[in-house]
Short mmCIF file of C-alpha atoms in Angstrom, two decimals:
data_model
loop_
_atom_site.label_atom_id
_atom_site.label_comp_id
_atom_site.label_asym_id
_atom_site.label_seq_id
_atom_site.Cartn_x
_atom_site.Cartn_y
_atom_site.Cartn_z
CA UNK H 1 0.03 -0.16 0.16
CA UNK H 2 1.34 3.60 -0.88
CA UNK H 3 1.13 6.03 1.66
CA UNK H 4 -1.19 8.95 1.07
CA UNK H 5 1.65 11.26 2.07
CA UNK H 6 3.74 10.19 -0.79
CA UNK H 7 1.10 10.80 -3.30
CA UNK H 8 0.37 14.07 -1.69
CA UNK H 9 4.01 15.02 -2.21
CA UNK H 10 4.28 13.64 -5.67
CA UNK H 11 1.24 15.75 -6.99
CA UNK H 12 2.52 18.90 -5.15
CA UNK H 13 5.94 18.20 -7.17
CA UNK H 14 4.13 17.96 -10.33
CA UNK H 15 1.99 21.00 -9.51
CA UNK H 16 5.12 23.03 -8.96
CA UNK H 17 6.92 21.71 -12.32
CA UNK H 18 3.89 22.62 -14.17
CA UNK H 19 3.90 25.89 -12.86
CA UNK H 20 7.31 26.68 -13.80
CA UNK H 21 7.09 27.11 -17.75
CA UNK H 22 4.84 30.01 -17.55
CA UNK H 23 7.03 31.91 -15.16
CA UNK H 24 9.83 31.32 -17.24
CA UNK H 25 8.31 32.21 -20.37
CA UNK H 26 6.67 35.55 -19.15
CA UNK H 27 10.25 36.39 -17.87
CA UNK H 28 11.96 35.88 -20.69
CA UNK H 29 9.35 37.81 -22.99
CA UNK H 30 9.36 40.53 -20.35
CA UNK H 31 13.11 41.25 -20.30
CA UNK H 32 13.51 40.56 -24.19
CA UNK H 33 10.88 43.19 -24.66
CA UNK H 34 12.46 45.55 -22.60
CA UNK H 35 14.98 48.32 -23.68
CA UNK H 36 17.94 47.44 -21.05
CA UNK H 37 19.29 44.99 -23.75
CA UNK H 38 20.38 42.31 -21.25
CA UNK H 39 22.96 39.53 -21.89
CA UNK H 40 22.61 36.12 -21.85
CA UNK H 41 24.01 35.74 -18.25
CA UNK H 42 21.75 38.59 -16.93
CA UNK H 43 18.71 37.46 -18.64
CA UNK H 44 19.32 34.00 -17.11
CA UNK H 45 19.82 35.63 -13.71
CA UNK H 46 16.56 37.72 -14.07
CA UNK H 47 14.60 34.63 -14.94
CA UNK H 48 16.02 32.71 -12.24
CA UNK H 49 15.01 35.19 -9.59
CA UNK H 50 11.52 35.22 -11.09
CA UNK H 51 11.37 31.56 -10.82
CA UNK H 52 12.67 31.38 -7.29
CA UNK H 53 11.32 34.48 -5.49
CA UNK H 54 13.19 35.43 -2.01
CA UNK H 55 10.13 33.77 -0.04
CA UNK H 56 10.21 30.44 -1.85
CA UNK H 57 14.26 30.28 -1.51
CA UNK H 58 13.80 30.93 2.23
CA UNK H 59 10.88 28.27 2.43
CA UNK H 60 12.90 25.92 0.72
CA UNK H 61 15.91 26.33 2.91
CA UNK H 62 13.83 25.86 6.12
CA UNK H 63 12.69 22.60 4.32
CA UNK H 64 15.98 21.31 3.78
CA UNK H 65 17.18 22.53 7.12
CA UNK H 66 14.39 20.58 8.82
CA UNK H 67 15.18 17.68 6.56
CA UNK H 68 19.00 17.77 7.56
CA UNK H 69 17.84 17.58 11.27
CA UNK H 70 15.50 14.80 10.78
CA UNK H 71 18.20 12.65 9.07
CA UNK H 72 20.75 13.33 11.74
CA UNK H 73 18.48 12.02 14.61
CA UNK H 74 17.87 8.51 15.28
CA UNK H 75 15.17 6.79 13.04
CA UNK H 76 13.77 4.65 15.74
CA UNK H 77 13.42 7.70 18.13
CA UNK H 78 11.82 9.72 15.31
CA UNK H 79 9.22 6.96 14.73
CA UNK H 80 8.27 6.35 18.32
CA UNK H 81 8.08 10.13 18.84
CA UNK H 82 5.75 10.57 15.72
CA UNK H 83 3.40 7.45 17.23
CA UNK H 84 3.35 9.04 20.19
CA UNK H 85 2.24 12.43 19.11
CA UNK H 86 -0.56 10.67 16.96
CA UNK H 87 -1.50 8.40 19.87
CA UNK H 88 -1.83 11.63 22.22
CA UNK H 89 -3.67 13.85 19.81
CA UNK H 90 -6.05 10.66 19.25
CA UNK H 91 -6.54 10.78 23.07
CA UNK H 92 -6.73 14.52 23.35
CA UNK H 93 -9.65 14.13 20.61
CA UNK H 94 -11.63 11.39 22.41
CA UNK H 95 -11.04 13.25 25.83
CA UNK H 96 -12.59 16.63 24.15
CA UNK H 97 -15.47 14.69 22.40
CA UNK H 98 -16.29 13.10 25.46
CA UNK H 99 -16.29 16.24 27.36
CA UNK H 100 -18.69 17.79 24.58
CA UNK H 101 -21.18 15.03 25.08
CA UNK H 102 -21.17 15.40 28.69
CA UNK H 103 -22.17 19.14 28.49
CA UNK H 104 -24.60 18.71 25.80
CA UNK H 105 -26.85 15.68 26.98
#
């Protein structure tokens, strides 16, 4: 069985990949149509800035940093921590739903 998380990340990657070409095409058209007369290196740098704005680069660095930290940690401890969090969130949900039923008979 394929994990739903893997399917979601696959489609997120596909959607990001499909979103790229219009950004590149619009940037090339905009910079070629300008009067600046950009060279090849300048043009590629400007297109790269449009494709990877600073917010997206910061987000990417944050994700890579988080993944780097996860990979350095012990895998068994990570799995046990995630299972414990899932168990505790389930118990919290049950406790909250039980208290809601008690207040509203």
